[in-house]
Short mmCIF file of C-alpha atoms and ligand atoms in Angstrom, two decimals:
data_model
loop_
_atom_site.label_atom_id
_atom_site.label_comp_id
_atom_site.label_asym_id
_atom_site.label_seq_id
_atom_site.Cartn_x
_atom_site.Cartn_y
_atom_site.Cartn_z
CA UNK A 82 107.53 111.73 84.41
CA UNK A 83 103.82 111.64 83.33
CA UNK A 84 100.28 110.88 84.38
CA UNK A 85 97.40 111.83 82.95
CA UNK A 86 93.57 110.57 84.94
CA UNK A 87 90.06 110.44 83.75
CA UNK A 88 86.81 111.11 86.24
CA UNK A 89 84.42 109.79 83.52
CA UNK A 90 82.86 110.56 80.79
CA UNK A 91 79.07 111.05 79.54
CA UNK A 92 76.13 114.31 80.26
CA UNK A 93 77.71 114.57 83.46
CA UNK A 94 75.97 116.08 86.03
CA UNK A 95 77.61 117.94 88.77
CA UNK A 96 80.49 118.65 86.12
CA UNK A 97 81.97 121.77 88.48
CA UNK A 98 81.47 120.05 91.38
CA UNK A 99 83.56 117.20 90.37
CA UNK A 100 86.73 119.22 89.12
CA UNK A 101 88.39 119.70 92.53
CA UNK A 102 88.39 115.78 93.24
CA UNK A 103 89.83 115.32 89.95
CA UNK A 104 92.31 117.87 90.56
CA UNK A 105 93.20 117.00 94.01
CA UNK A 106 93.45 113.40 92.72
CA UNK A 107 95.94 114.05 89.63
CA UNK A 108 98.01 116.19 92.52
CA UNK A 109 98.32 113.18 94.67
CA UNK A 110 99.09 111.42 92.02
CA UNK A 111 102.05 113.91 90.92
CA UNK A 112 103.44 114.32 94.48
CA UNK A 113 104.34 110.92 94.62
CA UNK A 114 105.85 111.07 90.20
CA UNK A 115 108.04 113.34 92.12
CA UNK A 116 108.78 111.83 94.69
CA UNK A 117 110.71 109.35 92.86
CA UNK A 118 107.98 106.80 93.14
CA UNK A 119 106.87 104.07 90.65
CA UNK A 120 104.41 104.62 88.05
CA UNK A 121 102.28 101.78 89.77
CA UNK A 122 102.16 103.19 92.96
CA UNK A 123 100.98 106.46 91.38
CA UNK A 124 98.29 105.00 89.26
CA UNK A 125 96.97 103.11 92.60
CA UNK A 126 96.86 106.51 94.45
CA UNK A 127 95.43 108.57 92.13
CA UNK A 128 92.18 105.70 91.87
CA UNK A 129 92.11 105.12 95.66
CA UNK A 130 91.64 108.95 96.01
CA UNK A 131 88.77 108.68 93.67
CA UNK A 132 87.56 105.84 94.96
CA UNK A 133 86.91 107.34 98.07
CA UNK A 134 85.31 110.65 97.12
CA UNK A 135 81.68 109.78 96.52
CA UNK A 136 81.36 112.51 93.40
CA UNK A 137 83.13 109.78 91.71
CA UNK A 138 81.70 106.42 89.92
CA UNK A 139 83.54 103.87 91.33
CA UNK A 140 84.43 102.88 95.24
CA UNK A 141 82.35 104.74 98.11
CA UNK A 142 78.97 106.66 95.89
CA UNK A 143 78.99 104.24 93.06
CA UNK A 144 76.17 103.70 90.81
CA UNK A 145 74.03 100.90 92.01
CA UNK A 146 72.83 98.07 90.28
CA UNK A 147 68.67 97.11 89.19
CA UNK A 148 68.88 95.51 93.12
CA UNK A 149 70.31 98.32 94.65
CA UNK A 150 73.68 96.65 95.07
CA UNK A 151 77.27 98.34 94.46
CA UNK A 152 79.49 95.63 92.43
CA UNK A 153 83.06 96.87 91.96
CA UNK A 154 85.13 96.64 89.29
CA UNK A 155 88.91 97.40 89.09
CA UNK A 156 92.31 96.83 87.11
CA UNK A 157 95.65 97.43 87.61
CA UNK A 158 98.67 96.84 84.87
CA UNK A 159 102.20 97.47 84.53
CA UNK A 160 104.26 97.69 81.37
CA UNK A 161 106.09 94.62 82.40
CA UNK A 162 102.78 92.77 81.50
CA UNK A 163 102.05 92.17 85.50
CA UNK A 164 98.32 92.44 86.00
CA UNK A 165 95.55 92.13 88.61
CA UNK A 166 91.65 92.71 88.55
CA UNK A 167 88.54 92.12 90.47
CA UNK A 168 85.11 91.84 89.01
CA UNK A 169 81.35 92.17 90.44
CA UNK A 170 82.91 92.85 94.16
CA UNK A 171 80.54 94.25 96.72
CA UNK A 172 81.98 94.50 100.25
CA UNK A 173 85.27 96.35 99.91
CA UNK A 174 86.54 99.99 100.06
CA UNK A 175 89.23 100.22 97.68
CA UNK A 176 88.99 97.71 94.68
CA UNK A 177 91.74 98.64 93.41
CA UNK A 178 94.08 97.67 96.10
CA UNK A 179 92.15 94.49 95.70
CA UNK A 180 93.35 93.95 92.26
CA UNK A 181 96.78 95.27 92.89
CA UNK A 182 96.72 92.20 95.35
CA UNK A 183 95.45 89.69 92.71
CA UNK A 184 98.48 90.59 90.41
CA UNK A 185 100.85 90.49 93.46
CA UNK A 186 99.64 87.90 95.70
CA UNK A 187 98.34 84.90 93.28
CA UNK A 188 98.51 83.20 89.70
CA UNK A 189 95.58 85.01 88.68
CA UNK A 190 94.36 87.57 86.57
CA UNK A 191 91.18 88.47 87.82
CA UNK A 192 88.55 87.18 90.74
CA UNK A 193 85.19 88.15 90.79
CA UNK A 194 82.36 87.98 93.31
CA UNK A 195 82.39 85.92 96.23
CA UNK A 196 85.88 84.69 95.62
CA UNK A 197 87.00 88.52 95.18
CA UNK A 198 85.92 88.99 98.18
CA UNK A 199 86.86 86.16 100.26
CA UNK A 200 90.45 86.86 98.49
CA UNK A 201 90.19 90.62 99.94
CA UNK A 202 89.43 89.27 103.69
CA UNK A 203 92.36 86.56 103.21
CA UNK A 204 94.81 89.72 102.02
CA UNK A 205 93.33 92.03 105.43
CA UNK A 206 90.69 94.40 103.40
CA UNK A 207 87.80 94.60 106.41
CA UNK A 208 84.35 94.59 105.10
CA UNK A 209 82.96 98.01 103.74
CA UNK A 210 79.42 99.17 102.50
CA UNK A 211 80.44 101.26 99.55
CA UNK A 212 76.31 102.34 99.33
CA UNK A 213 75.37 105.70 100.13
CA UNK A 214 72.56 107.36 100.93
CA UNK A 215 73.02 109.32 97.72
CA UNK A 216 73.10 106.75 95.74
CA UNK A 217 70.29 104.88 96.75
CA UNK A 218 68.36 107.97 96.08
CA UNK A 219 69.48 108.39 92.46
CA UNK A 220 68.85 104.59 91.56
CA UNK A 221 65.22 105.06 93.19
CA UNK A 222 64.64 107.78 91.00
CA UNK A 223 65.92 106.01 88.22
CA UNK A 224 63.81 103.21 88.40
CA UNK A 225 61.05 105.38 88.87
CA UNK A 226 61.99 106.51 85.42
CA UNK A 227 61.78 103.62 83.73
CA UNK A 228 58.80 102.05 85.09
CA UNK A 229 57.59 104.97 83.60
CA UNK A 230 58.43 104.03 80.39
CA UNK A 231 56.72 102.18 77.66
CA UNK A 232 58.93 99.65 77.09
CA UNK A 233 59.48 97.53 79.92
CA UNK A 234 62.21 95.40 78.19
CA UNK A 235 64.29 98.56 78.78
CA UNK A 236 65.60 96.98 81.77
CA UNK A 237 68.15 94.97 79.72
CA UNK A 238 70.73 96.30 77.11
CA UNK A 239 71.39 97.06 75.63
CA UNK A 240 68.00 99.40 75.48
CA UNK A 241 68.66 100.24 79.00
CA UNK A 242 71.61 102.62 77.39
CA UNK A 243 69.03 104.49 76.35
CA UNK A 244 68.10 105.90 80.23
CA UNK A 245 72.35 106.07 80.40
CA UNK A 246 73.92 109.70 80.11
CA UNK A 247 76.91 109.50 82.17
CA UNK A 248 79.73 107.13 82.34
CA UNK A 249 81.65 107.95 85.58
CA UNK A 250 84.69 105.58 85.71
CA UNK A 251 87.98 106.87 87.33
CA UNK A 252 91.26 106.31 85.75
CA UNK A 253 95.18 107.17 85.54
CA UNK A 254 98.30 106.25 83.53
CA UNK A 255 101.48 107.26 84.79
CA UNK A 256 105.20 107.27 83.06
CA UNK A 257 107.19 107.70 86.30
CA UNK A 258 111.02 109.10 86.33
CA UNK A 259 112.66 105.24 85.28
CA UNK A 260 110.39 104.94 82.76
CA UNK A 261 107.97 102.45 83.32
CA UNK A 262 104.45 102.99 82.81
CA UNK A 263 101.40 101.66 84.51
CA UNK A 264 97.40 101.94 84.08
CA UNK A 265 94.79 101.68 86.03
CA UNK A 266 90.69 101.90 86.29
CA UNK A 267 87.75 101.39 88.27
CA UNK A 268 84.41 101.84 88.56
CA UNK A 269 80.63 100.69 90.12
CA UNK A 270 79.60 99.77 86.46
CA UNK A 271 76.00 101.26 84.93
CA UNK A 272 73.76 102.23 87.02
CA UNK A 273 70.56 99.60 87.07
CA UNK A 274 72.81 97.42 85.30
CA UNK A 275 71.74 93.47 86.08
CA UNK A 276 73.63 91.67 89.13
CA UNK A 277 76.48 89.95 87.62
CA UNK A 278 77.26 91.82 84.86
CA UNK A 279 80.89 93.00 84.02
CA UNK A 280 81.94 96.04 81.94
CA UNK A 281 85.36 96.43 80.33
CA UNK A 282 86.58 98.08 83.50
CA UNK A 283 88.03 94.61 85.03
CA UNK A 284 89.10 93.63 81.53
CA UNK A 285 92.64 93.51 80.60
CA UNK A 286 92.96 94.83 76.92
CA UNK A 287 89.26 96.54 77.21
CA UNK A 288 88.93 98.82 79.89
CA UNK A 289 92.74 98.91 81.11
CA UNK A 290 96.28 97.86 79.50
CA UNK A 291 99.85 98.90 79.64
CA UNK A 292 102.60 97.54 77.85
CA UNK A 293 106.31 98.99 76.63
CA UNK A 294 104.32 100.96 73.97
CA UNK A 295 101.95 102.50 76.51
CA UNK A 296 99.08 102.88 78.94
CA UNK A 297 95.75 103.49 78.70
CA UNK A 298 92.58 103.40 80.30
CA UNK A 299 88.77 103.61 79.35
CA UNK A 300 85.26 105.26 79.85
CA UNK A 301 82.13 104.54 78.41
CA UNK A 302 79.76 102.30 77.34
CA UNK A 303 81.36 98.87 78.53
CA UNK A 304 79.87 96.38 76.17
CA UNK A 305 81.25 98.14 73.30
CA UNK A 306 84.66 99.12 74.52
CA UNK A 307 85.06 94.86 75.20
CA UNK A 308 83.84 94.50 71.81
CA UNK A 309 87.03 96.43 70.49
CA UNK A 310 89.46 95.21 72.64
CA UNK A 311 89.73 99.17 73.12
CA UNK A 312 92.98 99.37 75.73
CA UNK A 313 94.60 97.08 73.68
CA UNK A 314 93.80 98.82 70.52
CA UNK A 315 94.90 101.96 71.58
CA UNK A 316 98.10 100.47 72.88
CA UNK A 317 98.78 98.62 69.49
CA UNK A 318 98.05 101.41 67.79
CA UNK A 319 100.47 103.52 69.25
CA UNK A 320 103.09 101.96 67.81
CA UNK A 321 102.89 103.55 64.44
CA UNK A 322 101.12 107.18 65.83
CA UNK A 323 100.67 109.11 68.33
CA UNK A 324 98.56 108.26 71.01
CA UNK A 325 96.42 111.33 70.32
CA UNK A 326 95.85 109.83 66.95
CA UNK A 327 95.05 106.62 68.21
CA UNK A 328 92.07 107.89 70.61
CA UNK A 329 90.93 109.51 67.83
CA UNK A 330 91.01 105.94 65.74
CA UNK A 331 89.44 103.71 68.70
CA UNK A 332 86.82 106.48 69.97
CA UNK A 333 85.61 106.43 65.79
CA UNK A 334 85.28 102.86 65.86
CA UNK A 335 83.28 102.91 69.37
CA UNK A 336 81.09 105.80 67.54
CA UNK A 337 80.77 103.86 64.56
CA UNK A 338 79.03 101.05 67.00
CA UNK A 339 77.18 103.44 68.66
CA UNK A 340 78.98 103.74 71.37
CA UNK A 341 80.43 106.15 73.88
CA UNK A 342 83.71 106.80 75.18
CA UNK A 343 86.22 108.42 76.64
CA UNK A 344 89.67 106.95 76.63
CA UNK A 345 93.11 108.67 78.09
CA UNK A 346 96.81 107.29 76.80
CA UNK A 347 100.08 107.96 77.33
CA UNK A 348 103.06 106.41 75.36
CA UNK A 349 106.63 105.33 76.24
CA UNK A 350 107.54 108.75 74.98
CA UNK A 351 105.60 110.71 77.38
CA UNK A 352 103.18 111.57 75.42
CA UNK A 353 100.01 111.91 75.73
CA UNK A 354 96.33 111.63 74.18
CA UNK A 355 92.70 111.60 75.71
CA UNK A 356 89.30 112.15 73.49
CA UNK A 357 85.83 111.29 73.78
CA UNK A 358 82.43 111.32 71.93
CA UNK A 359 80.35 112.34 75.09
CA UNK A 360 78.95 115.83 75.38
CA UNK A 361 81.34 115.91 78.43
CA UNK A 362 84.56 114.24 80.15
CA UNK A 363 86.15 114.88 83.30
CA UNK A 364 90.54 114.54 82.56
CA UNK A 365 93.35 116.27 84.04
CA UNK A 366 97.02 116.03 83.58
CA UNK A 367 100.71 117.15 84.17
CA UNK A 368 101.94 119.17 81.54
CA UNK A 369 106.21 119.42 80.69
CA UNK A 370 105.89 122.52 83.36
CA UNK A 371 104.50 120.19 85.91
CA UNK A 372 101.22 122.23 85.57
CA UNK A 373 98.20 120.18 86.10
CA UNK A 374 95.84 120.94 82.91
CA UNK A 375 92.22 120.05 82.97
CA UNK A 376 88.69 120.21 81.92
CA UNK A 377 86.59 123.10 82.51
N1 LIG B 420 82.93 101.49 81.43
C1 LIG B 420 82.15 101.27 82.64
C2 LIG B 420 81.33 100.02 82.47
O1 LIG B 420 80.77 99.80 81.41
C3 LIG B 420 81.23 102.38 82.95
C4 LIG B 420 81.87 103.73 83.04
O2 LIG B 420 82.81 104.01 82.30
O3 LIG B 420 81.41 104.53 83.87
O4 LIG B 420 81.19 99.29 83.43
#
């Protein structure tokens, strides 16, 4: 039995604040490994618990985008190569349950927008305003910022990045006591990122994938962890090292782009990897003495 979770990575802010959620959400997450229960279930608790606590990027206290909207991404994987995702979704509490209802419930992959949403009404998800008050404050400032700036084309990546210091994506890949393995991630996206625009989060192979190798799950600059494929990569590459050494491999790629992130992995083995090119990254995980490890 394994699971290892990610809060984000980036400058974060609040860093202290935020370790008890992630804590408390890697214990959930555990409770249920021990429980006997299956590594999908434990992946879906472990984000719903961050999805709800509002320190976290993704669910309830998102980041916001330019119009001051919250547009959900999630995605959900098992090693059997079952998957479900949801893209740009605004009205809905738990994307994640959303997506675990894509890969159950249709032929799909992955819905986004409207038809997300009308999916999530269909499947008995009532509406939900995952805005705060908090985070309407924080975009306003940010904007504030940048019309500040010189260069109004800022607005758009990828020179928009520039104003970016903290990727706060939740995650969690579990190996649970048959074996199976399961990943999962979700987030809000960038803050004063443009309507419509999707990160890797919703992307199988980018932000999430799981196979009989391994899981993994991403953090970080979105456009560049697509560009690599980067769940899939670290997967793949797992099959000739160790999944420490293959966050190493795909986070020097990402840097070697210019990117940031922060990727966790676990392989069939139980073992397990995380790494990241951000000043800071929030992980936790279970260690062989069932001790839950994690950032300071
Ligand atoms: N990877 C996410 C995205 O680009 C952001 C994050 O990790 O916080 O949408």
């Amino acid at each position: 039995m394994k699971l290892i979770v990610h809060g984000g990575a980036g400058n974060i802010t609040d860093f202290a604040i935020r370790v008890p959620g992630l804590v408390k959400a890697c214990k959930i997450g555990y409770e249920i490994l021990k429980s006997g229960g299956k590594a999908i279930d434990v992946v879906q608790a472990v984000v719903v618990e961050f999805e709800n606590n509002p320190y976290f990027n993704a669910g309830t206290g998102c980041v916001l985008n330019i119009e001051g909207e919250a547009e959900l991404d999630a995605s959900i994987m098992t090693d059997d190569m079952k998957a479900g995702a949801v893209a740009g979704i605004k009205r809905v509490k738990n994307p994640i349950l959303v997506a675990r209802k894509v890969m159950e419930e249709t032929d799909h992959i992955l819905l986004v927008g409207e038809g997300a949403e009308r999916f999530a009404r269909i499947m008995g998800f009532p509406k939900y305003n995952p805005v705060t008050a908090k985070s309407k404050e924080r975009l306003e400032k940010d904007i504030k910022k940048l019309k500040m700036g010189k260069n109004t084309t800022e607005r758009y990546f990828p020179k928009i990045k520039k104003l970016i210091d903290e990727y706060g994506t939740v995650g969690a890949c579990a190996m649970d006591k048959f074996g199976n393995l399961a990943a999962a991630t979700s987030t809000g996206g960038v803050i004063m990122d443009l309507p419509g625009r999707v990160g890797d989060t919703p992307i199988i192979g980018a932000g999430t994938y799981a196979c009989k190798t391994g899981a993994v799950s991403c953090t970080g600059w979105g456009e560049c962890l697509i560009k690599l494929g980067t769940a899939k990569f670290v997967c793949d590459s797992m099959k000739t090292m160790s999944p420490q050494a293959a966050v190493n491999k795909a986070i020097k790629l990402i840097g070697g782009m210019k990117g940031d992130a922060g990727i966790i992995a676990l392989d069939k083995k139980g073992k397990i990897g995380f790494g990241f090119n951000t000043p800071k990254m929030l992980w936790a995980y279970v260690d062989e003495n069932g001790k839950i490890q994690h950032c300071k």
